[in-house]
PDB file of C-alpha atoms and ligand atoms in Angstrom:
ATOM      1  CA  MET A   7      11.063  11.265   6.207  1.00 87.00           C
ATOM      2  CA  GLU A   8       7.309  10.753   5.506  1.00 97.00           C
ATOM      3  CA  ARG A   9       5.770   6.999   6.091  1.00 98.00           C
ATOM      4  CA  THR A  10       2.948   5.337   4.265  1.00 98.00           C
ATOM      5  CA  PHE A  11       0.940   2.165   4.267  1.00 98.00           C
ATOM      6  CA  VAL A  12       1.042  -0.403   1.357  1.00 98.00           C
ATOM      7  CA  ALA A  13      -1.121  -3.546   0.989  1.00 98.00           C
ATOM      8  CA  LEU A  14      -0.475  -6.094  -2.000  1.00 98.00           C
ATOM      9  CA  LYS A  15      -4.214  -7.020  -1.987  1.00 98.00           C
ATOM     10  CA  PRO A  16      -5.318 -10.664  -2.412  1.00 98.00           C
ATOM     11  CA  ASP A  17      -5.475 -10.838  -6.181  1.00 96.00           C
ATOM     12  CA  ALA A  18      -2.311  -9.623  -6.279  1.00 98.00           C
ATOM     13  CA  VAL A  19      -1.022 -12.423  -4.237  1.00 98.00           C
ATOM     14  CA  ARG A  20      -3.058 -15.057  -5.988  1.00 97.00           C
ATOM     15  CA  ARG A  21      -1.938 -13.689  -9.579  1.00 97.00           C
ATOM     16  CA  GLY A  22       1.772 -13.711  -8.531  1.00 98.00           C
ATOM     17  CA  LEU A  23       2.699 -10.045  -8.965  1.00 98.00           C
ATOM     18  CA  ILE A  24       4.028  -9.693  -5.468  1.00 98.00           C
ATOM     19  CA  GLY A  25       7.691  -9.515  -6.867  1.00 98.00           C
ATOM     20  CA  ARG A  26       6.743  -6.993  -9.601  1.00 98.00           C
ATOM     21  CA  ILE A  27       4.791  -4.648  -7.558  1.00 98.00           C
ATOM     22  CA  ILE A  28       7.512  -4.608  -5.113  1.00 98.00           C
ATOM     23  CA  LYS A  29      10.066  -3.869  -7.617  1.00 98.00           C
ATOM     24  CA  ARG A  30       8.119  -0.808  -8.592  1.00 98.00           C
ATOM     25  CA  PHE A  31       8.399   0.932  -4.916  1.00 97.00           C
ATOM     26  CA  GLU A  32      12.077  -0.398  -4.830  1.00 96.00           C
ATOM     27  CA  ASN A  33      12.687   1.556  -7.971  1.00 95.00           C
ATOM     28  CA  ARG A  34      11.929   4.728  -6.702  1.00 95.00           C
ATOM     29  CA  GLY A  35      13.989   4.223  -3.668  1.00 94.00           C
ATOM     30  CA  TYR A  36      11.209   3.822  -1.089  1.00 96.00           C
ATOM     31  CA  LYS A  37      12.783   2.245   2.195  1.00 97.00           C
ATOM     32  CA  ILE A  38      10.659  -0.705   3.277  1.00 98.00           C
ATOM     33  CA  ILE A  39      10.760  -0.815   6.829  1.00 98.00           C
ATOM     34  CA  GLY A  40       8.107  -3.591   7.431  1.00 98.00           C
ATOM     35  CA  MET A  41       6.695  -6.168   5.452  1.00 98.00           C
ATOM     36  CA  LYS A  42       4.736  -9.324   6.003  1.00 98.00           C
ATOM     37  CA  MET A  43       2.030 -11.904   4.294  1.00 98.00           C
ATOM     38  CA  LEU A  44      -0.631 -11.797   6.888  1.00 98.00           C
ATOM     39  CA  HIS A  45      -4.291 -13.078   6.397  1.00 98.00           C
ATOM     40  CA  PRO A  46      -6.681  -9.765   7.247  1.00 98.00           C
ATOM     41  CA  THR A  47      -9.224 -10.795   9.981  1.00 98.00           C
ATOM     42  CA  ILE A  48     -12.951  -9.286   9.351  1.00 98.00           C
ATOM     43  CA  GLU A  49     -11.982  -6.758  12.080  1.00 98.00           C
ATOM     44  CA  MET A  50      -8.902  -5.709  10.636  1.00 98.00           C
ATOM     45  CA  ALA A  51     -10.309  -5.196   7.358  1.00 98.00           C
ATOM     46  CA  LYS A  52     -13.464  -3.063   8.976  1.00 98.00           C
ATOM     47  CA  LYS A  53     -10.848  -0.880  10.619  1.00 98.00           C
ATOM     48  CA  HIS A  54      -8.931  -0.335   7.529  1.00 98.00           C
ATOM     49  CA  TYR A  55     -12.062   0.659   5.779  1.00 98.00           C
ATOM     50  CA  ALA A  56     -13.906   2.152   8.190  1.00 97.00           C
ATOM     51  CA  GLU A  57     -14.448   5.377   6.201  1.00 97.00           C
ATOM     52  CA  HIS A  58     -16.261   3.471   3.297  1.00 98.00           C
ATOM     53  CA  GLU A  59     -18.634   1.725   6.005  1.00 98.00           C
ATOM     54  CA  GLY A  60     -22.626   2.024   4.193  1.00 97.00           C
ATOM     55  CA  LYS A  61     -21.469   2.588   0.971  1.00 98.00           C
ATOM     56  CA  TYR A  62     -22.837   0.287  -1.580  1.00 97.00           C
ATOM     57  CA  PHE A  63     -19.358  -1.295  -2.153  1.00 97.00           C
ATOM     58  CA  TYR A  64     -18.405  -1.866   1.570  1.00 98.00           C
ATOM     59  CA  ASP A  65     -19.623  -5.505   1.989  1.00 97.00           C
ATOM     60  CA  ARG A  66     -18.220  -6.497  -0.777  1.00 97.00           C
ATOM     61  CA  LEU A  67     -14.501  -4.845  -0.322  1.00 97.00           C
ATOM     62  CA  ILE A  68     -14.269  -6.480   3.401  1.00 98.00           C
ATOM     63  CA  ARG A  69     -15.118  -9.956   1.781  1.00 98.00           C
ATOM     64  CA  TYR A  70     -12.622  -9.402  -0.659  1.00 97.00           C
ATOM     65  CA  LEU A  71      -9.710  -8.014   1.615  1.00 98.00           C
ATOM     66  CA  THR A  72     -10.145 -10.850   3.763  1.00 98.00           C
ATOM     67  CA  SER A  73     -10.680 -13.507   0.889  1.00 98.00           C
ATOM     68  CA  GLY A  74      -6.765 -14.625   0.951  1.00 98.00           C
ATOM     69  CA  PRO A  75      -3.504 -13.044   2.391  1.00 98.00           C
ATOM     70  CA  ILE A  76      -1.996  -9.739   1.869  1.00 98.00           C
ATOM     71  CA  ILE A  77       1.212  -8.190   1.654  1.00 98.00           C
ATOM     72  CA  ALA A  78       1.483  -5.614   4.282  1.00 98.00           C
ATOM     73  CA  MET A  79       4.332  -2.754   3.758  1.00 98.00           C
ATOM     74  CA  VAL A  80       5.297   0.459   5.355  1.00 98.00           C
ATOM     75  CA  LEU A  81       7.376   2.332   3.023  1.00 98.00           C
ATOM     76  CA  GLN A  82       9.301   5.510   3.873  1.00 97.00           C
ATOM     77  CA  GLY A  83      10.935   8.228   2.017  1.00 95.00           C
ATOM     78  CA  GLU A  84      10.449  11.899   0.777  1.00 94.00           C
ATOM     79  CA  ASP A  85       6.504  12.478   0.172  1.00 97.00           C
ATOM     80  CA  ALA A  86       5.675   8.798   0.119  1.00 98.00           C
ATOM     81  CA  VAL A  87       2.011   9.261   0.750  1.00 98.00           C
ATOM     82  CA  HIS A  88       1.534  10.880  -2.336  1.00 98.00           C
ATOM     83  CA  GLY A  89       4.605   9.443  -4.315  1.00 98.00           C
ATOM     84  CA  VAL A  90       2.912   5.878  -4.097  1.00 98.00           C
ATOM     85  CA  ARG A  91      -0.398   6.879  -4.930  1.00 98.00           C
ATOM     86  CA  GLN A  92       1.450   8.573  -7.947  1.00 98.00           C
ATOM     87  CA  LEU A  93       2.748   4.817  -8.930  1.00 98.00           C
ATOM     88  CA  MET A  94      -0.277   2.882  -7.965  1.00 98.00           C
ATOM     89  CA  GLY A  95      -2.279   5.491 -10.250  1.00 98.00           C
ATOM     90  CA  SER A  96      -6.374   5.978 -10.243  1.00 97.00           C
ATOM     91  CA  THR A  97      -8.719   3.671  -8.199  1.00 96.00           C
ATOM     92  CA  LYS A  98     -10.301   3.073 -11.381  1.00 95.00           C
ATOM     93  CA  PRO A  99      -7.592   1.306 -13.436  1.00 92.00           C
ATOM     94  CA  GLY A 100      -9.409   2.385 -16.581  1.00 93.00           C
ATOM     95  CA  GLU A 101      -8.714   6.066 -15.624  1.00 96.00           C
ATOM     96  CA  ALA A 102      -5.255   5.423 -14.434  1.00 96.00           C
ATOM     97  CA  GLU A 103      -2.450   6.676 -16.315  1.00 97.00           C
ATOM     98  CA  PRO A 104      -0.436   3.470 -18.214  1.00 97.00           C
ATOM     99  CA  GLY A 105       2.796   2.549 -16.443  1.00 97.00           C
ATOM    100  CA  THR A 106       0.778   3.059 -12.953  1.00 98.00           C
ATOM    101  CA  LEU A 107       0.500  -0.498 -11.433  1.00 98.00           C
ATOM    102  CA  ARG A 108      -3.626  -0.231 -11.478  1.00 98.00           C
ATOM    103  CA  ALA A 109      -2.892   0.640 -15.174  1.00 97.00           C
ATOM    104  CA  ASP A 110      -0.448  -2.166 -16.148  1.00 97.00           C
ATOM    105  CA  PHE A 111      -1.978  -4.983 -13.396  1.00 97.00           C
ATOM    106  CA  ALA A 112      -5.831  -4.334 -13.439  1.00 96.00           C
ATOM    107  CA  GLN A 113      -8.966  -4.059 -15.251  1.00 95.00           C
ATOM    108  CA  ILE A 114     -11.681  -3.216 -12.570  1.00 93.00           C
ATOM    109  CA  GLN A 115     -11.698  -1.183  -9.996  1.00 95.00           C
ATOM    110  CA  GLU A 116     -12.968  -3.692  -7.134  1.00 93.00           C
ATOM    111  CA  PHE A 117      -9.463  -6.107  -7.890  1.00 94.00           C
ATOM    112  CA  ASN A 118      -6.917  -3.051  -8.189  1.00 95.00           C
ATOM    113  CA  ILE A 119      -4.563  -4.909  -6.529  1.00 97.00           C
ATOM    114  CA  VAL A 120      -2.947  -2.440  -4.217  1.00 98.00           C
ATOM    115  CA  HIS A 121      -3.671  -0.144  -1.581  1.00 98.00           C
ATOM    116  CA  GLY A 122      -1.965   2.840  -0.558  1.00 98.00           C
ATOM    117  CA  SER A 123      -2.285   5.856   2.330  1.00 98.00           C
ATOM    118  CA  ASP A 124      -4.573   8.655   1.051  1.00 98.00           C
ATOM    119  CA  SER A 125      -2.530  10.954   3.936  1.00 98.00           C
ATOM    120  CA  VAL A 126      -0.259  10.977   6.522  1.00 98.00           C
ATOM    121  CA  GLU A 127      -2.838  10.664   9.085  1.00 98.00           C
ATOM    122  CA  SER A 128      -4.547   7.555   7.375  1.00 98.00           C
ATOM    123  CA  ALA A 129      -0.817   6.087   7.201  1.00 98.00           C
ATOM    124  CA  LYS A 130      -0.266   6.403  11.206  1.00 98.00           C
ATOM    125  CA  ARG A 131      -3.867   4.881  11.559  1.00 98.00           C
ATOM    126  CA  GLU A 132      -3.179   1.968   8.879  1.00 98.00           C
ATOM    127  CA  ILE A 133       0.237   1.292  10.161  1.00 98.00           C
ATOM    128  CA  ASP A 134      -1.310   0.503  13.422  1.00 98.00           C
ATOM    129  CA  ILE A 135      -3.780  -1.848  12.439  1.00 98.00           C
ATOM    130  CA  TYR A 136      -1.298  -4.177  10.849  1.00 98.00           C
ATOM    131  CA  PHE A 137       1.952  -3.781  12.621  1.00 98.00           C
ATOM    132  CA  LYS A 138       3.052  -3.425  16.119  1.00 98.00           C
ATOM    133  CA  PRO A 139       5.982  -0.977  16.788  1.00 97.00           C
ATOM    134  CA  GLU A 140       8.864  -3.424  17.332  1.00 97.00           C
ATOM    135  CA  GLU A 141       8.082  -5.097  13.825  1.00 98.00           C
ATOM    136  CA  LEU A 142       9.250  -2.133  11.812  1.00 98.00           C
ATOM    137  CA  CYS A 143      13.087  -2.055  10.779  1.00 98.00           C
ATOM    138  CA  THR A 144      14.276   1.235  11.000  1.00 95.00           C
ATOM    139  CA  ASP A 145      18.044   0.637  11.951  1.00 95.00           C
ATOM    140  CA  TRP A 146      19.543   0.361   8.234  1.00 96.00           C
ATOM    141  CA  LYS A 147      20.229   2.720   5.201  1.00 95.00           C
ATOM    142  CA  THR A 148      18.988   2.411   1.554  1.00 94.00           C
ATOM    143  CA  ILE A 149      21.540   3.228  -0.821  1.00 91.00           C
ATOM    144  CA  THR A 150      19.256   6.005  -2.188  1.00 87.00           C
ATOM    145  CA  GLU A 151      19.385   7.647   1.463  1.00 89.00           C
ATOM    146  CA  ILE A 152      23.134   7.138   1.471  1.00 92.00           C
ATOM    147  CA  VAL A 153      23.574   8.887  -2.225  1.00 90.00           C
ATOM    148  CA  MET A 154      20.690  11.578  -1.234  1.00 86.00           C
ATOM    149  CA  GLU A 155      22.774  12.362   2.085  1.00 89.00           C
ATOM    150  CA  SER A 156      26.218  12.375   0.425  1.00 92.00           C
ATOM    151  CA  GLU A 157      24.777  14.517  -2.363  1.00 90.00           C
ATOM    152  CA  LYS A 158      23.154  17.286   0.423  1.00 88.00           C
ATOM    153  CA  ALA A 159      27.089  17.198   2.234  1.00 90.00           C
ATOM    154  CA  ALA A 160      28.786  17.759  -1.090  1.00 90.00           C
ATOM    155  CA  ILE A 161      26.662  20.961  -1.853  1.00 85.00           C
TER     156      ILE A 161
HETATM  157  N1  UDP B 206     -13.832   0.267  -4.511  1.00 85.08           N
HETATM  158  C1  UDP B 206     -14.916  -0.440  -4.885  1.00 85.08           C
HETATM  159  N2  UDP B 206     -15.784   0.389  -5.723  1.00 85.08           N
HETATM  160  C2  UDP B 206     -15.832   1.701  -5.644  1.00 85.08           C
HETATM  161  C3  UDP B 206     -15.173   2.402  -5.046  1.00 85.08           C
HETATM  162  C4  UDP B 206     -14.049   1.449  -4.271  1.00 85.08           C
HETATM  163  O1  UDP B 206     -14.677  -1.368  -4.951  1.00 85.08           O
HETATM  164  O2  UDP B 206     -16.624   2.065  -6.082  1.00 85.08           O
HETATM  165  C5  UDP B 206     -12.862  -0.415  -3.464  1.00 85.08           C
HETATM  166  C6  UDP B 206     -11.346  -0.679  -4.270  1.00 85.08           C
HETATM  167  O3  UDP B 206     -10.890  -1.882  -4.046  1.00 85.08           O
HETATM  168  C7  UDP B 206     -10.636   0.644  -3.950  1.00 85.08           C
HETATM  169  C8  UDP B 206     -11.089   0.384  -2.081  1.00 85.08           C
HETATM  170  O4  UDP B 206     -12.711  -0.087  -2.284  1.00 85.08           O
HETATM  171  O5  UDP B 206      -9.538   0.604  -4.078  1.00 85.08           O
HETATM  172  C9  UDP B 206     -10.937   1.971  -1.495  1.00 85.08           C
HETATM  173  O6  UDP B 206     -11.681   2.967  -2.120  1.00 85.08           O
HETATM  174  P1  UDP B 206     -11.019   4.237  -2.216  1.00 85.08           P
HETATM  175  O7  UDP B 206     -12.300   5.415  -2.624  1.00 85.08           O
HETATM  176  O8  UDP B 206     -10.790   4.522  -0.733  1.00 85.08           O
HETATM  177  O9  UDP B 206      -9.840   3.919  -3.290  1.00 85.08           O
HETATM  178  P2  UDP B 206      -8.170   4.063  -3.207  1.00 85.08           P
HETATM  179  O10 UDP B 206      -8.104   4.749  -2.142  1.00 85.08           O
HETATM  180  O11 UDP B 206      -7.963   2.403  -2.692  1.00 85.08           O
HETATM  181  O12 UDP B 206      -7.844   4.476  -4.315  1.00 85.08           O
HETATM  182 MG1   MG B 207      -8.696   4.992  -0.041  1.00 85.08          MG
END
């Protein structure tokens, strides 16, 4: 099963959207194996967005991510990296498909409410920035996992 890192960005917290966003991930059946609220430090934000250093939007991005608390999450499931990006929609809300989080809850690229890793490698790197291994809760099964296992066993 694949793991991905998700962050509900500071404006999602300020706008009271946490529950509605998490619900979409739960609806898909992803297993939440890590979740916490934290106010990212500048050091964390710079590590997180290292790939964008030097780009025109970098300084604003770091200021934005450190402007208030975020909800950091680790989700696990089948093809979770791609699936979460699909639920999020395109980086620019105006190009995101209606029904995706960024289309439904955002207007502009800078404040697109949610982050999701873009590859399995990025996910590993990002999870390490925000979580210690012992903070992940892996010793339980979602109802989706139980159903999928029994379906596979029955066929
Ligand atoms: N961003 C921005 N202006 C841009 C491109 C990106 O403000 O021209 C911000 C936006 O918040 C985006 C984040 O930087 O979510 C990271 O950009 P990336 O291209 O990695 O998009 P994502 O992976 O979040 O879809
Ligand atoms: Mg990205």
